[in-house]
XYZ file of C-alpha atoms in Angstrom:
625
model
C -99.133 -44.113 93.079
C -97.174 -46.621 95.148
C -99.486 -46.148 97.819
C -102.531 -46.773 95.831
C -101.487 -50.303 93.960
C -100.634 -51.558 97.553
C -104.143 -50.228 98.996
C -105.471 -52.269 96.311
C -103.797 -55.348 96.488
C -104.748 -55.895 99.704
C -108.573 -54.887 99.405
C -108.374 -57.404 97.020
C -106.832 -60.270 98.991
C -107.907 -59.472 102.140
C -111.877 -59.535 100.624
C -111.050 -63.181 98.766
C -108.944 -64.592 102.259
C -112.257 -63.186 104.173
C -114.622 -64.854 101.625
C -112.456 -68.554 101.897
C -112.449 -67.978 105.615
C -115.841 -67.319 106.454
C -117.023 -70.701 104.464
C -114.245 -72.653 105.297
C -114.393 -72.195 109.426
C -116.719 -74.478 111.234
C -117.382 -72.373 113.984
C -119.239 -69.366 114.707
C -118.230 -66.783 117.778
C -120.565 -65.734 119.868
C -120.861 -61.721 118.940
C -122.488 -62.921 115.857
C -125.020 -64.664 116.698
C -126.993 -62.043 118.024
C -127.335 -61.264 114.237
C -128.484 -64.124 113.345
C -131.849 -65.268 115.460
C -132.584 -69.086 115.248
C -133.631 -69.760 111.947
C -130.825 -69.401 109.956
C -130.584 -68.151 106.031
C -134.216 -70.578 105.977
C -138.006 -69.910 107.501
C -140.880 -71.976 107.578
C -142.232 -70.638 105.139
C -139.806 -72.286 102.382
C -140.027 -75.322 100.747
C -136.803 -76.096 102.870
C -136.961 -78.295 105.863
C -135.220 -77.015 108.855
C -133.577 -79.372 110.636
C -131.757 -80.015 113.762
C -129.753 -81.952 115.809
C -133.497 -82.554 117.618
C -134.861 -83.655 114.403
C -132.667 -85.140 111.865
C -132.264 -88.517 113.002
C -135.730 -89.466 113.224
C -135.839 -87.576 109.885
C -133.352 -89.235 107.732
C -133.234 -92.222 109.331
C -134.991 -95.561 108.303
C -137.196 -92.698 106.022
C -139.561 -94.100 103.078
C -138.361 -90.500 101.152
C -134.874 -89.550 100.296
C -133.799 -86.239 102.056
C -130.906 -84.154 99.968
C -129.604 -81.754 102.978
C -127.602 -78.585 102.718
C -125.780 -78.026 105.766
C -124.451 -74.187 105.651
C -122.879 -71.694 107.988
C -125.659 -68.531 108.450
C -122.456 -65.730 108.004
C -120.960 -67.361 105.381
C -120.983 -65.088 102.350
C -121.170 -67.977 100.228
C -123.697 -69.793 101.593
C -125.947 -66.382 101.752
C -125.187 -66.464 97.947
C -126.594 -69.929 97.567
C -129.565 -69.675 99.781
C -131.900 -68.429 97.043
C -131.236 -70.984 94.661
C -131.694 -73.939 97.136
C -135.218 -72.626 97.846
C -136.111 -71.735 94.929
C -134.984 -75.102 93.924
C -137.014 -76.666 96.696
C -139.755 -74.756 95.305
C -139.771 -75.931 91.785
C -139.856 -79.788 93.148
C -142.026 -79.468 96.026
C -144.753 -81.663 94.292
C -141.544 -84.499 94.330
C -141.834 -84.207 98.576
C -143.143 -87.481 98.746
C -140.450 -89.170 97.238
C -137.705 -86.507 98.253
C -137.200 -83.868 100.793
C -134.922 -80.564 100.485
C -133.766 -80.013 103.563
C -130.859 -77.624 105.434
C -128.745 -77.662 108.819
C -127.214 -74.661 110.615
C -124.003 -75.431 111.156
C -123.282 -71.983 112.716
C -126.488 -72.476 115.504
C -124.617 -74.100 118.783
C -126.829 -76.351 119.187
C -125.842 -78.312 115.859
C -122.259 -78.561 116.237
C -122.302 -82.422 117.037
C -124.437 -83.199 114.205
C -122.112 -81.321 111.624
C -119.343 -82.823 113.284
C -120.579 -85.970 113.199
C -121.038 -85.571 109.879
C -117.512 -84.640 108.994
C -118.898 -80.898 107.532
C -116.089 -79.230 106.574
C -116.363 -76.598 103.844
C -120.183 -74.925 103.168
C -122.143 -75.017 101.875
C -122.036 -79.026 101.635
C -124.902 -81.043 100.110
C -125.596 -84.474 101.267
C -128.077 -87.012 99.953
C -129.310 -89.766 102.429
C -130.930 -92.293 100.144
C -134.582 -94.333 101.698
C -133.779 -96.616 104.524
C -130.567 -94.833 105.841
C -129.467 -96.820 108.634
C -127.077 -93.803 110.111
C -123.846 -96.273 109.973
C -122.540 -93.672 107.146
C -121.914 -90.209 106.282
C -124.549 -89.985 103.134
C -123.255 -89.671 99.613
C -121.625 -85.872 98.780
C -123.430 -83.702 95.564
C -121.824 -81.679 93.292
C -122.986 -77.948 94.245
C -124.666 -75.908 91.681
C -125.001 -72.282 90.726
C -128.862 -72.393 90.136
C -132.454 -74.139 90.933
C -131.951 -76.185 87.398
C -127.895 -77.138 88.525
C -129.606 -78.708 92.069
C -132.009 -80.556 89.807
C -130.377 -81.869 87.465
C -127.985 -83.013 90.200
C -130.987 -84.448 91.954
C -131.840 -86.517 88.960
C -128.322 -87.829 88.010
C -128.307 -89.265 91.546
C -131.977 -90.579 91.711
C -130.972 -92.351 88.030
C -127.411 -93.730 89.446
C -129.703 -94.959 92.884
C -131.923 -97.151 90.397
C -128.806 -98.410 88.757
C -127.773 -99.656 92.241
C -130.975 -101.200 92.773
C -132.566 -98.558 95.269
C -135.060 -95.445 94.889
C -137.734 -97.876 94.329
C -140.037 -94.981 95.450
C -139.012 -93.190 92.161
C -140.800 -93.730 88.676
C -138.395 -95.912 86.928
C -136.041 -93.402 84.907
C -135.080 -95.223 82.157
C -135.997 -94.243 78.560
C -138.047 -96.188 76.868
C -136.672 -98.838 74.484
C -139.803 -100.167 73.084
C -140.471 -100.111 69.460
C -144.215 -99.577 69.110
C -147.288 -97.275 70.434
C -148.893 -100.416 72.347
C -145.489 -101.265 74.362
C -146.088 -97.934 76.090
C -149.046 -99.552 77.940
C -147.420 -102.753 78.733
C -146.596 -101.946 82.452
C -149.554 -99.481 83.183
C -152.989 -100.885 84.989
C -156.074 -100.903 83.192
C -157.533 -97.399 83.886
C -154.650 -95.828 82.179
C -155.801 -94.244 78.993
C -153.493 -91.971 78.022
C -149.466 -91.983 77.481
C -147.419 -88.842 77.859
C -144.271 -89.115 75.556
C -141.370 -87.046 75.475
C -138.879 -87.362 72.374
C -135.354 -86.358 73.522
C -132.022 -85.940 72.863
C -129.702 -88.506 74.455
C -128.258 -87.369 78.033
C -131.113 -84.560 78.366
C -132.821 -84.549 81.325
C -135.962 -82.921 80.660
C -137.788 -87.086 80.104
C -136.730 -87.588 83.763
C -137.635 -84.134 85.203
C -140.966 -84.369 83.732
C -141.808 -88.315 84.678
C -141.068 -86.860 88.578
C -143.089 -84.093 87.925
C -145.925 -86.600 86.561
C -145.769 -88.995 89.021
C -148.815 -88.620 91.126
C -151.044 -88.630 87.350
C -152.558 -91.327 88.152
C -154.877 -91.290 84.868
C -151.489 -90.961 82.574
C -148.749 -92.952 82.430
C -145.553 -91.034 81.164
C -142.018 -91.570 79.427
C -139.269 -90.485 77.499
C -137.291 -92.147 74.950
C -134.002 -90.666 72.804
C -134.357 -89.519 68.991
C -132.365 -92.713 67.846
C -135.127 -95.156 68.581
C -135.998 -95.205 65.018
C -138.158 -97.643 64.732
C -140.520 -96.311 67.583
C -140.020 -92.590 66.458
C -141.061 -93.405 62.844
C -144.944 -93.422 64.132
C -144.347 -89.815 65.238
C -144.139 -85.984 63.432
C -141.072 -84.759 62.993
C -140.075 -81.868 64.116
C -137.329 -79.788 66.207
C -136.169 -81.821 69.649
C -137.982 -82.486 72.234
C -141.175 -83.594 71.129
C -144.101 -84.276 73.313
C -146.688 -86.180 72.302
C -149.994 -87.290 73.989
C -151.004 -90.729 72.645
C -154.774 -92.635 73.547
C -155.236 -95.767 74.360
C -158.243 -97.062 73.060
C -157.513 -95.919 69.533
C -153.213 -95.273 69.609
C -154.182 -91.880 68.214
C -151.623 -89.143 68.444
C -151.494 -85.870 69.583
C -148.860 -83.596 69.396
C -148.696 -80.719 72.611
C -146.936 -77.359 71.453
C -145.719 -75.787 74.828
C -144.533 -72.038 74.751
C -140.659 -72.949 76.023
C -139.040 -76.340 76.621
C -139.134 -75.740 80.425
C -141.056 -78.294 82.847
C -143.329 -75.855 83.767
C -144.217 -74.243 80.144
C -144.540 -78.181 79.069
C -146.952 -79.245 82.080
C -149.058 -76.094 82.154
C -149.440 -77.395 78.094
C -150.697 -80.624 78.982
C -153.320 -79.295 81.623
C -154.762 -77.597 78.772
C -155.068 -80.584 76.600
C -156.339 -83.084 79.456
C -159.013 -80.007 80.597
C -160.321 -80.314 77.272
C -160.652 -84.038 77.551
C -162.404 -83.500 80.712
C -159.373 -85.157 83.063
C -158.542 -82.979 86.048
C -155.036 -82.256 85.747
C -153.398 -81.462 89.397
C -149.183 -80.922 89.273
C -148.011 -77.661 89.120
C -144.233 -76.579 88.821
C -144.051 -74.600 91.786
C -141.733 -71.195 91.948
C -140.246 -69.333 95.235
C -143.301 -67.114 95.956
C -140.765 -64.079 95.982
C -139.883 -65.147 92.431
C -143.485 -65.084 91.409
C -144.060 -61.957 93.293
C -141.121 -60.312 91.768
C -141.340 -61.304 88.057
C -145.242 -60.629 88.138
C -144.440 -57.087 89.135
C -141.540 -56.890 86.407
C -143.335 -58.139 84.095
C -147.031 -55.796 84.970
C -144.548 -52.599 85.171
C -143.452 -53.616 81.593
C -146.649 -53.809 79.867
C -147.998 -51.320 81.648
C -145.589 -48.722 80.208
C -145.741 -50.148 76.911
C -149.384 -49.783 77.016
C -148.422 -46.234 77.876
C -146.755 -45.696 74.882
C -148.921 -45.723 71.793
C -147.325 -46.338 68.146
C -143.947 -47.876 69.248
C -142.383 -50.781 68.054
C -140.473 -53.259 70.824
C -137.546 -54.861 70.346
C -139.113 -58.128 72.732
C -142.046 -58.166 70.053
C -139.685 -58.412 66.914
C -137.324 -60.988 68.684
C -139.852 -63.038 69.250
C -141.559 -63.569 66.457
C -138.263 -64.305 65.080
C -137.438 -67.246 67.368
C -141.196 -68.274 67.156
C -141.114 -68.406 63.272
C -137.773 -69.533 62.837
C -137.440 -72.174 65.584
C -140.968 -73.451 65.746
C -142.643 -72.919 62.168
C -139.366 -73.396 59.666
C -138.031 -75.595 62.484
C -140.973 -77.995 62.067
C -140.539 -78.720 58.737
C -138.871 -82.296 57.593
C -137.312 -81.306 54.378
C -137.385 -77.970 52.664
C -136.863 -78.136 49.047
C -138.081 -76.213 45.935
C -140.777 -73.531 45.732
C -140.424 -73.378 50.050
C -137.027 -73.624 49.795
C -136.587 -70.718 47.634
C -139.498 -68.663 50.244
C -137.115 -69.634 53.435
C -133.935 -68.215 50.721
C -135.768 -64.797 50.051
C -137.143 -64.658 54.188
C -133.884 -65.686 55.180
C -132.403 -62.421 52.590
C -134.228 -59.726 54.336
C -134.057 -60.679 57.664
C -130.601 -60.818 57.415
C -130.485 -57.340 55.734
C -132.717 -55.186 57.371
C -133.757 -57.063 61.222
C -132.607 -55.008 63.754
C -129.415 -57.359 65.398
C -126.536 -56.331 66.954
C -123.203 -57.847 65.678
C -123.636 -61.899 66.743
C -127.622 -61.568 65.554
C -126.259 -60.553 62.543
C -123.913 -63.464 62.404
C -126.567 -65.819 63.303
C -128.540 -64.644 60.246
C -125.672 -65.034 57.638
C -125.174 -68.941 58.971
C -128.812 -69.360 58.238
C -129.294 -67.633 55.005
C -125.644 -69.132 53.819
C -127.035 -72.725 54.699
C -130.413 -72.287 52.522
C -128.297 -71.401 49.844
C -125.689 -73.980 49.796
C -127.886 -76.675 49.311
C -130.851 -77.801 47.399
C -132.307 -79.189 50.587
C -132.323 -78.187 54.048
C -133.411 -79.817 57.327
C -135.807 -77.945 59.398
C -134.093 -79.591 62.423
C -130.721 -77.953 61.849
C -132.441 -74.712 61.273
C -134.098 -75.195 64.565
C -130.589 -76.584 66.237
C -128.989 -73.270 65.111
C -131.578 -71.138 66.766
C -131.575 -73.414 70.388
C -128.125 -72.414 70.289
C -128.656 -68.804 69.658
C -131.222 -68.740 72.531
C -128.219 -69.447 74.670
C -127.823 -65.895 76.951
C -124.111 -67.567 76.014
C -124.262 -66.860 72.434
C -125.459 -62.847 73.149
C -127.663 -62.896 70.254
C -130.963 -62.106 71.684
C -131.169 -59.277 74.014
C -134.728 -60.012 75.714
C -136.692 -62.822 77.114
C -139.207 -64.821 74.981
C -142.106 -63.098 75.730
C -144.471 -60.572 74.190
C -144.841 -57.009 74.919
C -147.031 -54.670 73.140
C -148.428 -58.165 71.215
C -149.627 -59.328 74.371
C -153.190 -60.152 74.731
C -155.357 -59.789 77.553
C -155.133 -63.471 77.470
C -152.370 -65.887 76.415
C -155.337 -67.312 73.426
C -154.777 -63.808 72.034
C -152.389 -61.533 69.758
C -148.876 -62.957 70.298
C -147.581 -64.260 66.992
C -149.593 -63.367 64.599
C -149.725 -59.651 65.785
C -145.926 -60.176 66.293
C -145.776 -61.264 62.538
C -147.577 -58.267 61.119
C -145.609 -55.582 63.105
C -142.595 -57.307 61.467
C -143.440 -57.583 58.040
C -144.425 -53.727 58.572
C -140.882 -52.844 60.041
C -139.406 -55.091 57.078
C -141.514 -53.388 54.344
C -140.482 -49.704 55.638
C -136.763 -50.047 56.411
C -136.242 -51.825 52.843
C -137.859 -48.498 51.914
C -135.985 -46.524 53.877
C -132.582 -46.454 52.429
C -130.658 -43.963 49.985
C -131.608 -44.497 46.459
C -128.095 -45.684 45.294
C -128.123 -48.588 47.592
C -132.212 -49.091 47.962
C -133.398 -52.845 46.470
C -133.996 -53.651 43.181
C -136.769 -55.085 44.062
C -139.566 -52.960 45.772
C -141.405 -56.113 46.704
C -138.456 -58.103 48.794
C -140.481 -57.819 51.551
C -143.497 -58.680 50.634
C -142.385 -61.565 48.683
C -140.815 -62.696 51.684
C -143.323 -62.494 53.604
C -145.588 -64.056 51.320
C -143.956 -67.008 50.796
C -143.311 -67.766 54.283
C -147.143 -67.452 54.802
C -147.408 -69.688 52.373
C -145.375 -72.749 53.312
C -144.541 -72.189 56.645
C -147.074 -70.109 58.648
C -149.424 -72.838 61.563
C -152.735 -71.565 60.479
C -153.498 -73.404 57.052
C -157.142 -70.938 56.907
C -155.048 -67.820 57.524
C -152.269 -68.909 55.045
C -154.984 -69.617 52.225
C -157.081 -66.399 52.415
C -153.596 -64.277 52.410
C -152.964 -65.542 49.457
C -156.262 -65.029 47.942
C -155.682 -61.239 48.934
C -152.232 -61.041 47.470
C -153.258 -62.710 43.949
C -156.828 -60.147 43.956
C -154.729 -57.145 45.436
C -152.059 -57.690 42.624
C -148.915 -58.134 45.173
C -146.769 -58.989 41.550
C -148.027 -55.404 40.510
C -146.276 -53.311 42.622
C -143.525 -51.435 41.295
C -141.773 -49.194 44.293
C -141.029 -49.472 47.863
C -143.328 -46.935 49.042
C -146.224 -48.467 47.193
C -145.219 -51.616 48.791
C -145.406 -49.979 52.498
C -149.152 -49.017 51.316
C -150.092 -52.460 49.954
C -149.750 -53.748 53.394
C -151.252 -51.520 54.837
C -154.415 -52.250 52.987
C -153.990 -55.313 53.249
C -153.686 -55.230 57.102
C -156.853 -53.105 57.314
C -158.419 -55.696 55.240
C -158.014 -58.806 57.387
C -158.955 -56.476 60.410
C -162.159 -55.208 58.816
C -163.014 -59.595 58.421
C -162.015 -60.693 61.860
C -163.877 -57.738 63.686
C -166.395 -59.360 65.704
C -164.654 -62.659 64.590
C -163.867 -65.410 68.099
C -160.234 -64.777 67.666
C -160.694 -60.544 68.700
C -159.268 -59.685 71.885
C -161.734 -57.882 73.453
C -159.656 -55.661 75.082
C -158.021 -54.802 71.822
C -160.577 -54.609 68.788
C -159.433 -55.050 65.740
C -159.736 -51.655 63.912
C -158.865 -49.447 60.762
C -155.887 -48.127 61.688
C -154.313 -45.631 61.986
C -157.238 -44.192 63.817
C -158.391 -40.883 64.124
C -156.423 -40.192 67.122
C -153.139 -41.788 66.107
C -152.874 -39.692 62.850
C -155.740 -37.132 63.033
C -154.450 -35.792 59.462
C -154.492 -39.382 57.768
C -157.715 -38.934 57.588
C -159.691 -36.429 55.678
C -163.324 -36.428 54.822
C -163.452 -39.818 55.784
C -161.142 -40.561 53.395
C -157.893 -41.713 53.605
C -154.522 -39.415 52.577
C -152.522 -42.267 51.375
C -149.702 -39.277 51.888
C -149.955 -38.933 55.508
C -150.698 -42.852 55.960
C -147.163 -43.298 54.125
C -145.694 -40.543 56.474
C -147.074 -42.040 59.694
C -145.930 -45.817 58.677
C -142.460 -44.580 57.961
C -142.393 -43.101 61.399
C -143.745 -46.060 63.132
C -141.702 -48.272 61.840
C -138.497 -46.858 61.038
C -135.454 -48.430 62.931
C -134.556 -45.655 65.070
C -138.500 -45.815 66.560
C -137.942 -49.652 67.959
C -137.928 -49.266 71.853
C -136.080 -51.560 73.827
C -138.006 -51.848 77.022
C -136.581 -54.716 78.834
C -133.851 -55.428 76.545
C -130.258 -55.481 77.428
C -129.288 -53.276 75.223
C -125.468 -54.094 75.427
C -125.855 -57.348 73.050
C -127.250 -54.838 70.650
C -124.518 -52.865 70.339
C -122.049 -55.791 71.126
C -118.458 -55.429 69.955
C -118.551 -51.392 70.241
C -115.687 -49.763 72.864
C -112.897 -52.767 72.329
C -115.279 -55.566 73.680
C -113.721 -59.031 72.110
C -116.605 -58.397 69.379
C -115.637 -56.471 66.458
C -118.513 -54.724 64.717
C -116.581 -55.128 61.253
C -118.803 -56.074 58.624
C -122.364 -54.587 59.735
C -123.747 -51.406 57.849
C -123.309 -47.764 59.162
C -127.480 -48.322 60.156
C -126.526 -51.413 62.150
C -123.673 -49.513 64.042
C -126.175 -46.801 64.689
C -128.767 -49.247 66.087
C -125.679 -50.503 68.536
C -124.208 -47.290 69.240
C -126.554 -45.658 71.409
C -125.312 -44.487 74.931
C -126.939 -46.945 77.614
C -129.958 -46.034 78.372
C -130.993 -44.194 75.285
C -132.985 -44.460 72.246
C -131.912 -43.589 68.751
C -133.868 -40.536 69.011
C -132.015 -39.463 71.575
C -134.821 -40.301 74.385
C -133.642 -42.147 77.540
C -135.394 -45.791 78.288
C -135.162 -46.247 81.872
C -136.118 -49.815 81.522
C -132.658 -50.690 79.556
C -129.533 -52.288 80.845
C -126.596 -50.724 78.943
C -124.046 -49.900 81.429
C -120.785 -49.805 79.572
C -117.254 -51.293 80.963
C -115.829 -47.878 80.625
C -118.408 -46.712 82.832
C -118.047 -48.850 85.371
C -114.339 -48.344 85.191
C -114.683 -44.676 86.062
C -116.897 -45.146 89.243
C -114.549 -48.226 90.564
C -111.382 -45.770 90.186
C -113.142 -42.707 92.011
C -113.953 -45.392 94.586
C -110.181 -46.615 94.942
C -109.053 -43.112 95.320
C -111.332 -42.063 97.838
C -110.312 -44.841 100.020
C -106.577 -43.743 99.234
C -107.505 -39.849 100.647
C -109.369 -41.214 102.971
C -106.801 -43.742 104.465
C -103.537 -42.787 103.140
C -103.793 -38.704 104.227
């Protein structure tokens, strides 16, 4: 045993002092760099500009752009680790190349020696920026190093905004926010053919104002800006609503839009405003660019998802549910100033059987409780501090969610189609059948908790006014109030379902590669219908199926934050029901009906223990005897 603590301890140190050596050492021997060929961890083909001592005088030097250079070592193990974030970060702000150039030196190719040496490299990676007009007579100013594409950036724009404070970067919009207190000061500085403003409301110290004036900057038709969420007086003349706000405001008659994007990234936010300028007629030219691997390799990912969930007919996903929650809980409840009265008491009751009965692992669950505890506690909540709650749940931090913010089986052939509102229906169904779906002693009270929920949350908080208004006409003419058990409540909206699908067939909102249809069709449940009529029996049967917990699939989930705080992770699952632990329980890998979902990440620590110690003691037979 001995033996095998000292074989370790020194596997472990010598890796590390290897690691530390290989990025610290400025010089490369010469077996190696047959490895290597010429170009270094960077090709052409990147966004990265390869330079060399041949080229990086004339380069930097006396430039009209800024250059931010990485000079790296090609074996360093470090630097290898890096690589893929500096291009993909050069990627992202390739459309900035005119103002600023990402650039890289290889230290380790002979020929640059002098260059890094000249340029006191010690340690790589090292990032240096060389502002316009470098005259050569210094070393250029030292970044911090990131871990990621948006750590590089928002490096890149910390500098660019301390270079304007110094009185350089005049090639760079002018970063500042905007202090101006009314719609016509946003026009003051831009020429006459200017008729639109972009504006971005902010939190102070964000950087997404900056990121996207850079990204705007060759708009010639726009002129953009960004102010912070304590300019009052300015803000006043603008919705409220969860931070950032963008807003699109006209000339000619101050008029303002507000632009929904589908994330607070740059490139969710500008691919928003091409839509609303196309519509105006403006051609609309910046793109956020991405590595083309990273498009390659997502695009795949994501194509491999929904084509197996395509595959897999009368399923419920996990990315689907959490979705809609975020959506409706961020973005629709989110949006709204004050809630008080009748819509308070709708968010109390939504807020009740979500907590309840949505299908969270043990810090979802949490998150849930804070919510509903804060509706309750007061007779008037902000929308804002709903919406600040959930930006801090979306935090892969916080382990609440366990997939990505985008649609699965409720994606359309087209982003115009299915999304939220099929999201919404698919959980109201899963709501109305698990509130069934409990032993009698402990079932609800009230049969109609879901459908009260839901409801009133169509109600008062659901975008489409037109949608909200004829669902309510249904409920009062089906008799929603009526109802009287949880089964009959499962059927109710099912009706109804099959009611607003029998008016919007043919309607301009149908996907048309997914009409809308009575369902469950023939082939889903060939014995729900008889005679062409329908066995309300077998209906109930098949709903319960569907939509029972233990049929949600978690295709592209990591399944671990579901069952957080299971086998002595800092997490305890104290406090959830015996159905949540069941949801989290499941071995990696496997559904609750006992099914494995190749698509799931749930490797456990203990798991991973077992493989690493069969590793150590093969290299102890293996060396020791």
């Amino acid at each position: 045993m001995g033996h095998l603590k000292t074989l370790i301890f020194y596997t472990v140190f010598l890796t590390s002092s290897l690691d530390f050596i290989e990025c610290a050492s400025l010089k490369v021997s010469g077996r190696y760099e047959k490895f290597l060929g010429d170009e270094g961890l960077y090709k052409s083909t990147d966004d990265v500009e390869i330079l060399t001592i041949d080229n990086f005088k004339n380069a930097t030097t006396n430039s009209d752009r800024a250059w931010l250079v990485e000079f790296y070592n090609s074996w360093c193990g470090f630097c290898r680790r890096f690589a893929p974030s500096w291009k993909e970060f050069a990627s992202n702000i390739s459309g900035w190349q005119d103002l600023v150039v990402v650039a890289a030196v290889d230290c380790s190719n002979g020929k640059n020696y002098a260059l890094c040496r000249d340029y006191e490299i010690m340690a790589y990676p090292t990032l240096k920026y060389f502002h316009e007009g470098f005259d050569g007579n210094n070393y250029g100013l030292t970044l911090n190093k990131g871990g990621t594409a948006e750590d590089h950036k928002e490096h890149l724009i910390k500098q660019i905004i301390k270079e304007q404070h110094e009185n350089r970067g005049k090639q760079f919009p002018d970063l500042q926010p905007f202090t101006g207190s009314s719609i016509p000061e946003l026009f003051n500085s831009a020429p006459s053919e200017v008729k639109y403003a972009v504006l971005l409301v902010q939190e102070f110290g964000s950087l997404l104002g900056p990121s996207l004036m850079l990204h705007l900057h060759k708009e010639h038709q726009l002129i953009t800006k960004y102010t912070y969420s304590n300019n009052t007086e300015l803000v006043s003349n603008f919705p409220t609503g969860v931070l950032p706000n963008l807003f699109v405001i006209n000339r000619d008659t101050n008029k303002v839009n507000r632009i929904m994007a589908r994330s607070q990234t740059d490139k969710d936010i500008i691919e928003a405003l091409k839509e609303y300028f196309l519509q105006k007629g403006i051609s609309f030219t910046t793109q956020v660019h991405v590595s083309k691997s990273a498009v390659v390799n997502e695009k795949k990912q994501v194509d491999d998802l929904l084509r197996i969930a395509r595959n897999m007919a009368d399923t419920v996903f996990q990315m689907d549910l959490e979705s809609v929650l975020r959506y409706s809980l961020k973005r629709e409840v989110g949006s709204s100033k004050e809630i008080t009265g009748e819509k308070l008491q709708a968010l109390r009751k939504y807020l009740q059987v979500l907590e309840k009965y949505f299908p969270f692992g043990a810090n979802g669950k949490a998150l849930l409780r804070q919510l509903s505890q804060l509706a309750e506690s007061s007779d008037l909540v902000e929308g804002a501090r709903i919406a600040k709650l959930m930006q801090e749940a979306e935090k892969e931090t916080s382990q609440v969610f366990s997939t990505p913010p985008k649609w699965l089986g409720c994606e359309g052939s087209s982003g115009q189609y299915r999304r939220y509102p099929c999201g919404l229906w698919k959980l109201f169904h899963y709501l109305t059948v698990n509130v069934a779906d409990v032993e009698k002693p402990h079932r609800e009270t009230n049969p109609r908790l879901a459908l009260e929920a839901m409801h009133g949350y169509i109600k008062h908080f659901f975008g489409c006014a037109d949608c909200s208004q004829h669902f309510q006409d249904m409920a009062a003419r089906r008799q929603l109030d009526q109802v009287t058990s949880s089964d009959d409540a499962i059927l109710w909206l099912w009706e109804a379902h099959n009611e607003v699908n029998k008016r919007l067939s043919g309607d301009d909102t149908e996907d048309p590669e997914f009409p809308k249809i009575q369902f469950p069709s023939e082939k889903q449940c060939p014995q729900c219908i008889k005679s062409d009529e329908w066995d309300n029996n077998e209906v109930l049967k098949y709903l319960k199926q569907i939509y029972s917990s233990v049929n949600v699939r978690y295709l592209g989930a990591d399944t671990k934050v579901i069952y957080l705080g299971l086998d002595g992770s800092s997490n305890s699952s104290a406090g959830l029901s015996a159905k949540d632990v069941q949801v989290q329980a499941r071995s990696p890998g496997q559904s609750l009906n006992g099914k494995m979902d190749h698509l799931s990440n749930g490797a456990r620590a203990k798991d991973k223990a077992i493989f690493l110690n069969f590793y150590f003691f093969l290299i102890y037979v293996l060396f020791i005897y």
